[in-house]
Tab-separated table of C-alpha atoms and ligand atoms in Angstrom:
chain	number	residue	atom	x	y	z
A	1	MET	CA	-87.137	2.438	-2.667
A	2	SER	CA	-84.500	0.021	-1.542
A	3	LYS	CA	-82.364	-1.754	-4.131
A	4	THR	CA	-83.152	-5.267	-5.202
A	5	LEU	CA	-80.647	-8.041	-4.653
A	6	GLN	CA	-79.956	-8.115	-8.350
A	7	GLU	CA	-79.199	-4.400	-8.383
A	8	ILE	CA	-76.881	-4.723	-5.435
A	9	ARG	CA	-75.068	-7.528	-7.167
A	10	GLN	CA	-74.719	-5.776	-10.513
A	11	GLU	CA	-73.600	-2.547	-8.978
A	12	ALA	CA	-70.978	-4.310	-6.830
A	13	GLU	CA	-69.715	-6.372	-9.730
A	14	ALA	CA	-69.412	-3.311	-11.923
A	15	LYS	CA	-67.450	-1.452	-9.275
A	16	ILE	CA	-65.180	-4.431	-8.697
A	17	ALA	CA	-64.602	-4.804	-12.407
A	18	GLU	CA	-63.468	-1.253	-12.932
A	19	THR	CA	-61.115	-0.833	-9.968
A	20	LEU	CA	-57.492	-1.769	-9.551
A	21	SER	CA	-57.199	-0.580	-5.993
A	22	ALA	CA	-57.134	-2.805	-2.915
A	23	ASP	CA	-58.525	0.092	-0.855
A	24	VAL	CA	-61.546	0.425	-3.117
A	25	LEU	CA	-62.133	-3.332	-2.816
A	26	ASP	CA	-62.195	-2.948	0.962
A	27	GLU	CA	-64.656	-0.106	0.712
A	28	ILE	CA	-66.930	-2.171	-1.527
A	29	LYS	CA	-66.761	-5.068	0.879
A	30	VAL	CA	-67.698	-2.905	3.852
A	31	SER	CA	-70.516	-1.132	2.024
A	32	ILE	CA	-72.151	-4.400	1.035
A	33	LEU	CA	-71.114	-7.086	3.427
A	34	GLY	CA	-70.175	-4.967	6.457
A	35	LYS	CA	-72.259	-4.491	9.599
A	36	LYS	CA	-74.178	-1.668	8.017
A	37	GLY	CA	-73.774	-3.036	4.501
A	38	GLU	CA	-76.590	-3.337	2.010
A	39	LEU	CA	-76.861	-7.144	2.175
A	40	THR	CA	-76.714	-7.137	5.947
A	41	GLN	CA	-79.540	-4.611	5.890
A	42	ILE	CA	-81.692	-6.964	3.800
A	43	LEU	CA	-81.076	-9.792	6.247
A	44	LYS	CA	-82.064	-7.520	9.107
A	45	ASN	CA	-85.287	-6.641	7.335
A	46	MET	CA	-86.247	-10.295	6.896
A	47	LYS	CA	-88.417	-10.144	9.981
A	48	ASP	CA	-90.833	-7.977	7.982
A	49	LEU	CA	-91.281	-10.693	5.361
A	50	ALA	CA	-93.863	-13.403	5.370
A	51	PRO	CA	-92.405	-16.484	7.114
A	52	GLU	CA	-92.571	-18.594	3.952
A	53	GLU	CA	-90.634	-15.939	2.007
A	54	ARG	CA	-87.776	-15.888	4.458
A	55	PRO	CA	-85.842	-19.055	3.462
A	56	LYS	CA	-86.002	-18.099	-0.189
A	57	VAL	CA	-84.732	-14.575	0.372
A	58	GLY	CA	-82.125	-15.919	2.785
A	59	GLN	CA	-80.855	-18.261	0.131
A	60	GLN	CA	-80.731	-15.508	-2.488
A	61	VAL	CA	-78.848	-13.203	-0.162
A	62	ASN	CA	-76.348	-15.956	0.446
A	63	GLU	CA	-75.904	-16.537	-3.265
A	64	VAL	CA	-75.324	-12.867	-3.923
A	65	ARG	CA	-72.916	-12.628	-0.991
A	66	LYS	CA	-71.007	-15.619	-2.264
A	67	ALA	CA	-70.865	-14.238	-5.811
A	68	ILE	CA	-69.601	-10.863	-4.616
A	69	GLU	CA	-67.054	-12.452	-2.312
A	70	GLU	CA	-65.736	-14.538	-5.166
A	71	LYS	CA	-65.416	-11.492	-7.386
A	72	LEU	CA	-63.650	-9.613	-4.592
A	73	GLU	CA	-61.188	-12.468	-4.060
A	74	ALA	CA	-60.536	-12.834	-7.770
A	75	LYS	CA	-59.893	-9.120	-8.096
A	76	LYS	CA	-57.610	-9.156	-5.083
A	77	ALA	CA	-55.551	-11.926	-6.631
A	78	GLU	CA	-55.422	-10.011	-9.904
A	79	ILE	CA	-54.188	-6.851	-8.186
A	80	LYS	CA	-51.587	-8.829	-6.299
A	81	HIS	CA	-50.370	-10.371	-9.503
A	82	ILE	CA	-50.158	-7.011	-11.267
A	83	MET	CA	-48.229	-5.477	-8.376
A	84	LEU	CA	-45.793	-8.371	-8.269
A	85	THR	CA	-45.177	-8.200	-12.004
A	86	GLU	CA	-44.525	-4.487	-11.768
A	87	LYS	CA	-42.234	-4.950	-8.816
A	88	MET	CA	-40.253	-7.574	-10.686
A	89	LYS	CA	-39.981	-5.297	-13.666
A	90	ARG	CA	-38.755	-2.477	-11.448
A	91	GLU	CA	-36.227	-4.660	-9.703
A	92	THR	CA	-34.741	-6.548	-12.581
A	93	ILE	CA	-31.020	-7.083	-12.155
A	94	ASP	CA	-28.681	-6.965	-15.079
A	95	VAL	CA	-26.413	-9.843	-14.179
A	96	THR	CA	-24.084	-8.903	-17.008
A	97	LEU	CA	-23.163	-5.577	-15.331
A	98	PRO	CA	-19.604	-5.540	-13.972
A	99	GLY	CA	-19.489	-6.141	-10.199
A	100	LYS	CA	-18.536	-3.553	-7.593
A	101	LYS	CA	-14.791	-3.517	-7.164
A	102	MET	CA	-13.413	-4.281	-3.706
A	103	MET	CA	-11.282	-1.386	-2.491
A	104	ARG	CA	-7.879	-2.913	-1.940
A	105	GLY	CA	-6.051	-1.710	1.148
A	106	HIS	CA	-2.426	-0.696	1.033
A	107	ARG	CA	0.517	-1.442	3.278
A	108	HIS	CA	1.672	1.529	5.318
A	109	PRO	CA	5.182	2.830	4.451
A	110	ASN	CA	6.226	2.008	8.035
A	111	GLN	CA	5.058	-1.541	7.542
A	112	ILE	CA	6.805	-1.887	4.188
A	113	ALA	CA	10.043	-0.593	5.716
A	114	LEU	CA	9.652	-2.933	8.689
A	115	GLU	CA	9.078	-5.991	6.519
A	116	ASP	CA	12.101	-5.111	4.351
A	117	LEU	CA	14.189	-4.642	7.452
A	118	GLU	CA	13.024	-7.880	9.061
A	119	LYS	CA	13.840	-9.759	5.877
A	120	VAL	CA	17.429	-8.544	6.028
A	121	PHE	CA	17.947	-9.587	9.640
A	122	ILE	CA	16.070	-12.878	9.346
A	123	GLY	CA	18.434	-13.581	6.448
A	124	MET	CA	21.320	-13.120	8.878
A	125	GLY	CA	19.819	-15.605	11.328
A	126	TYR	CA	18.012	-13.244	13.695
A	127	GLN	CA	14.770	-14.047	15.486
A	128	VAL	CA	12.017	-11.446	15.668
A	129	VAL	CA	10.626	-11.041	19.188
A	130	GLU	CA	8.211	-8.551	20.669
A	131	GLY	CA	7.969	-6.946	24.088
A	132	PRO	CA	5.212	-5.107	25.958
A	133	GLU	CA	4.456	-1.457	25.260
A	134	VAL	CA	3.405	-0.937	28.884
A	135	GLU	CA	6.654	-1.664	30.671
A	136	PHE	CA	8.302	-1.703	34.075
A	137	ASP	CA	10.771	1.066	34.862
A	138	ARG	CA	13.153	-1.799	35.650
A	139	TYR	CA	13.374	-2.954	32.007
A	140	ASN	CA	13.004	0.418	30.335
A	141	PHE	CA	15.603	2.183	32.514
A	142	GLU	CA	17.016	0.416	35.560
A	143	LEU	CA	18.572	-2.675	33.952
A	144	LEU	CA	19.844	-0.493	31.100
A	145	ASN	CA	22.090	1.440	33.450
A	146	ILE	CA	19.636	4.291	33.817
A	147	PRO	CA	18.935	4.412	37.562
A	148	ALA	CA	16.502	6.842	39.223
A	149	ASN	CA	17.674	10.459	38.800
A	150	HIS	CA	19.808	9.672	35.745
A	151	PRO	CA	19.625	12.609	33.300
A	152	ALA	CA	18.735	10.240	30.425
A	153	LYS	CA	15.346	9.906	32.111
A	154	ASP	CA	14.657	13.566	31.410
A	155	GLU	CA	15.442	13.181	27.729
A	156	GLN	CA	13.057	10.248	27.568
A	157	ASP	CA	10.181	11.608	29.597
A	158	THR	CA	7.145	9.438	29.103
A	159	PHE	CA	3.642	8.592	30.286
A	160	TYR	CA	3.616	6.950	33.700
A	161	ILE	CA	0.927	4.493	34.736
A	162	THR	CA	2.386	4.267	38.245
A	163	LYS	CA	5.808	5.222	39.606
A	164	ASP	CA	7.172	1.881	38.367
A	165	ILE	CA	5.063	1.235	35.261
A	166	LEU	CA	5.240	3.383	32.154
A	167	LEU	CA	4.796	3.434	28.399
A	168	ARG	CA	8.223	2.303	27.165
A	169	THR	CA	10.434	5.013	25.693
A	170	GLN	CA	12.640	2.601	23.761
A	171	THR	CA	12.566	-0.956	22.487
A	172	SER	CA	15.857	-1.418	24.367
A	173	SER	CA	13.608	-2.631	27.202
A	174	VAL	CA	13.305	-5.906	25.287
A	175	GLN	CA	17.103	-6.342	25.513
A	176	ALA	CA	16.898	-6.498	29.276
A	177	ARG	CA	13.957	-8.891	29.206
A	178	ILE	CA	15.663	-11.278	26.774
A	179	MET	CA	19.011	-11.205	28.574
A	180	GLU	CA	17.325	-11.799	31.915
A	181	GLY	CA	15.590	-14.796	30.309
A	182	GLY	CA	19.046	-16.371	30.226
A	183	ASP	CA	18.845	-18.298	26.926
A	184	LEU	CA	22.276	-17.856	25.330
A	185	PRO	CA	23.462	-17.114	22.726
A	186	ILE	CA	21.052	-14.313	21.775
A	187	LYS	CA	20.438	-12.992	18.274
A	188	ILE	CA	17.228	-11.025	18.049
A	189	ILE	CA	15.586	-7.974	16.626
A	190	SER	CA	12.572	-6.478	18.344
A	191	PRO	CA	10.376	-4.015	16.485
A	192	GLY	CA	7.664	-2.066	18.238
A	193	ARG	CA	5.960	1.100	19.304
A	194	VAL	CA	7.563	3.451	21.802
A	195	PHE	CA	6.285	6.571	23.552
A	196	ARG	CA	7.702	9.885	24.686
A	197	ALA	CA	6.134	13.039	26.042
A	198	ASP	CA	7.056	14.911	22.844
A	199	GLU	CA	5.108	17.565	20.980
A	200	VAL	CA	4.094	16.667	17.435
A	201	ASP	CA	6.153	18.286	14.688
A	202	ALA	CA	7.753	17.287	11.366
A	203	THR	CA	10.295	15.018	13.110
A	204	HIS	CA	8.631	14.195	16.462
A	205	SER	CA	5.631	12.284	17.640
A	206	PRO	CA	4.579	11.107	21.108
A	207	SER	CA	4.383	7.620	19.652
A	208	PHE	CA	6.757	6.162	17.096
A	209	HIS	CA	8.550	2.900	16.307
A	210	GLN	CA	11.987	1.443	16.834
A	211	VAL	CA	13.668	-1.781	15.896
A	212	GLU	CA	16.038	-3.045	18.532
A	213	GLY	CA	18.844	-5.483	17.774
A	214	LEU	CA	20.779	-7.569	20.270
A	215	VAL	CA	23.482	-10.177	19.861
A	216	VAL	CA	25.104	-11.806	22.888
A	217	GLY	CA	27.515	-14.715	22.742
A	218	LYS	CA	31.103	-15.723	23.276
A	219	GLY	CA	33.676	-13.581	21.451
A	220	VAL	CA	31.218	-11.083	19.949
A	221	THR	CA	33.166	-7.957	18.978
A	222	MET	CA	32.729	-4.469	17.636
A	223	ALA	CA	33.877	-5.808	14.252
A	224	ASP	CA	30.793	-8.070	14.216
A	225	LEU	CA	28.641	-5.043	14.948
A	226	LYS	CA	30.208	-3.032	12.130
A	227	GLY	CA	29.978	-5.947	9.682
A	228	THR	CA	26.336	-6.560	10.570
A	229	LEU	CA	25.375	-2.919	10.102
A	230	ASP	CA	27.296	-2.727	6.803
A	231	GLN	CA	25.398	-5.727	5.534
A	232	PHE	CA	22.084	-4.279	6.694
A	233	ALA	CA	22.811	-0.905	5.048
A	234	ARG	CA	23.751	-2.508	1.739
A	235	GLU	CA	20.679	-4.700	1.616
A	236	PHE	CA	18.250	-2.086	2.843
A	237	PHE	CA	19.472	1.072	1.096
A	238	GLY	CA	21.424	-0.343	-1.866
A	239	PRO	CA	24.651	-2.303	-2.590
A	240	ASP	CA	26.957	0.731	-2.703
A	241	THR	CA	25.932	2.089	0.697
A	242	LYS	CA	28.773	2.635	3.172
A	243	THR	CA	28.536	3.124	6.925
A	244	LYS	CA	30.378	5.377	9.337
A	245	LEU	CA	30.469	5.004	13.135
A	246	ARG	CA	30.648	8.240	15.119
A	247	PRO	CA	31.478	7.998	18.841
A	248	HIS	CA	28.468	8.707	21.018
A	249	HIS	CA	27.125	7.950	24.475
A	250	PHE	CA	24.370	5.602	25.551
A	251	PRO	CA	24.163	4.480	29.172
A	252	PHE	CA	23.751	0.802	28.278
A	253	THR	CA	26.557	0.416	25.731
A	254	GLU	CA	30.308	0.939	25.967
A	255	PRO	CA	31.714	1.978	23.616
A	256	SER	CA	28.713	3.571	21.919
A	257	ALA	CA	28.303	4.992	18.452
A	258	GLU	CA	25.865	6.612	16.121
A	259	VAL	CA	25.821	5.237	12.610
A	260	ASP	CA	25.582	7.232	9.410
A	261	VAL	CA	25.068	5.727	5.971
A	262	THR	CA	26.102	7.269	2.679
A	263	CYS	CA	23.143	9.046	1.206
A	264	PHE	CA	21.249	6.559	-0.945
A	265	LYS	CA	20.074	9.348	-3.224
A	266	CYS	CA	23.316	11.129	-4.138
A	267	GLY	CA	25.706	8.349	-3.169
A	268	GLY	CA	27.670	10.705	-0.879
A	269	LYS	CA	28.103	13.776	-3.081
A	270	GLY	CA	25.604	15.848	-1.121
A	271	CYS	CA	21.955	16.577	-1.959
A	272	ASN	CA	18.673	17.747	-0.454
A	273	VAL	CA	18.026	14.392	1.245
A	274	CYS	CA	21.335	14.399	3.191
A	275	LYS	CA	21.344	18.189	3.504
A	276	GLY	CA	24.570	18.430	1.556
A	277	SER	CA	26.696	16.263	3.890
A	278	GLY	CA	26.580	13.033	1.905
A	279	TRP	CA	25.738	11.119	5.139
A	280	ILE	CA	22.521	10.258	6.927
A	281	GLU	CA	22.249	9.206	10.580
A	282	ILE	CA	20.108	6.097	10.981
A	283	LEU	CA	20.746	4.428	14.333
A	284	GLY	CA	22.448	4.195	17.702
A	285	CYS	CA	24.541	1.215	18.733
A	286	GLY	CA	27.359	-0.108	20.845
A	287	MET	CA	28.817	-3.008	22.792
A	288	VAL	CA	26.499	-4.071	25.597
A	289	HIS	CA	27.829	-2.504	28.810
A	290	PRO	CA	29.406	-5.135	31.104
A	291	HIS	CA	27.363	-3.799	34.001
A	292	VAL	CA	24.162	-4.314	31.991
A	293	LEU	CA	25.183	-7.902	31.228
A	294	GLU	CA	25.890	-8.433	34.900
A	295	MET	CA	22.596	-6.926	36.094
A	296	CYS	CA	20.784	-9.243	33.657
A	297	GLY	CA	22.612	-12.280	35.061
A	298	ILE	CA	25.183	-12.772	32.264
A	299	ASP	CA	28.881	-13.087	33.106
A	300	PRO	CA	30.698	-10.304	31.192
A	301	LYS	CA	33.982	-12.208	31.521
A	302	VAL	CA	32.579	-15.029	29.413
A	303	TYR	CA	30.061	-13.275	27.195
A	304	SER	CA	29.986	-10.080	25.210
A	305	GLY	CA	27.433	-8.545	22.905
A	306	PHE	CA	26.385	-5.687	20.720
A	307	ALA	CA	23.133	-3.832	20.403
A	308	PHE	CA	21.570	-1.296	18.103
A	309	GLY	CA	18.370	0.692	17.886
A	310	ILE	CA	16.938	1.825	14.553
A	311	GLY	CA	14.265	4.494	14.292
A	312	LEU	CA	11.734	2.893	11.963
A	313	GLU	CA	10.042	6.142	10.893
A	314	ARG	CA	13.472	7.622	10.308
A	315	VAL	CA	14.491	4.960	7.790
A	316	ALA	CA	11.011	4.886	6.216
A	317	LEU	CA	11.052	8.679	5.744
A	318	LEU	CA	14.519	8.491	4.251
A	319	LYS	CA	13.860	5.561	2.008
A	320	TYR	CA	10.667	7.051	0.590
A	321	GLU	CA	11.865	10.675	0.688
A	322	ILE	CA	9.026	11.861	2.876
A	323	ASP	CA	9.778	15.185	4.545
A	324	ASP	CA	7.167	15.263	7.302
A	325	MET	CA	6.636	12.503	9.859
A	326	ARG	CA	3.051	13.622	10.459
A	327	LEU	CA	2.101	12.288	7.025
A	328	LEU	CA	2.803	8.800	8.341
A	329	TYR	CA	0.151	9.113	11.035
A	330	GLU	CA	-2.642	10.907	9.220
A	331	ASN	CA	-3.529	7.828	7.179
A	332	ASP	CA	-4.654	9.788	4.170
A	333	VAL	CA	-5.196	7.079	1.568
A	334	ARG	CA	-4.046	9.382	-1.237
A	335	PHE	CA	-0.685	9.615	0.531
A	336	LEU	CA	-0.403	5.969	1.572
A	337	LYS	CA	-1.068	4.492	-1.827
A	338	GLN	CA	1.993	6.161	-3.314
A	339	PHE	CA	4.370	3.644	-1.782
B	401	LIG	N1	17.323	3.177	22.677
B	401	LIG	C1	18.127	4.221	22.079
B	401	LIG	C2	17.248	5.425	21.843
B	401	LIG	O1	16.054	5.322	21.905
B	401	LIG	C3	18.702	3.731	20.761
B	401	LIG	C4	19.797	2.741	20.979
B	401	LIG	C5	21.093	3.154	21.071
B	401	LIG	C6	19.512	1.414	21.097
B	401	LIG	C7	22.123	2.256	21.293
B	401	LIG	C8	20.526	0.487	21.286
B	401	LIG	C9	21.830	0.937	21.405
B	401	LIG	O2	20.317	-0.812	21.413
B	401	LIG	O3	22.823	0.040	21.603
B	401	LIG	O4	17.766	6.481	21.632
């Protein structure tokens, strides 16, 4: 025997009352109000009723449908509320917890050394200028007295883009650019990256940094060069540091010298840093070659100048007593944060 409307209603309401699942609510809805649902079935069977019965039954069915729908909606809202409350409980934030700390970066030892070095030269009235890393052979070699086939080109083999364009092997290229610019007097340093076709080892890298210095004016002498480097050494390595010029050769300076400073660790007595000699080589320098001045459009009879080139890694390694250049390029944070 088929269920009465009242039975359908009671059964549905009981089921709705005891569930807390949205899926079960859907099932109830389909089983009663769906296409093949129990109420729908009663409506379909209305044709078997006496015509005068039909409106009454129709009205009752509608009442039951409405009652069930209301219960379903109410339950749905209740479930939604419960889920939201639970979610909020799960996701409560303790605003009194300490925040996540921002990881602070750290300046690279190269950068620290460069900034220290720039400070010293800016203090002496120098301007800091930069030049391109991809450079013409003309500035990197030619105007520096290193014509094609000069043996110095072998020592500074590099990466060629074309026959005439290369990755610069030295920041000395900036000297030529600035002199050719023709603004005199000149008093600049030029830090930057340079490249050579070198294998990586504890003291070599195919890419490293130099800081070039150039002063051109009237009456500039070797004494000015020596005084400038003395001042730099004292400020950079410590007030008791002394310098020593050893004769050397560079194609673009005459005379040329290499400069040693007294070991900042032992003060000149000899130790592991200076390998027992008491001296450490830090740069190359000299008086700008008259032919270089001339090629760059400066009259060597009126003007003279000096230049120097400091290996940035070299002074950074020395200053921080690092014994392997590769450490500077590996960017291991545990290493970097020691400086
Ligand atoms: N450019 C030279 C090098 O890479 C270093 C150097 C020596 C630069 C003497 C100078 C200089 O300006 O006068 O070996």
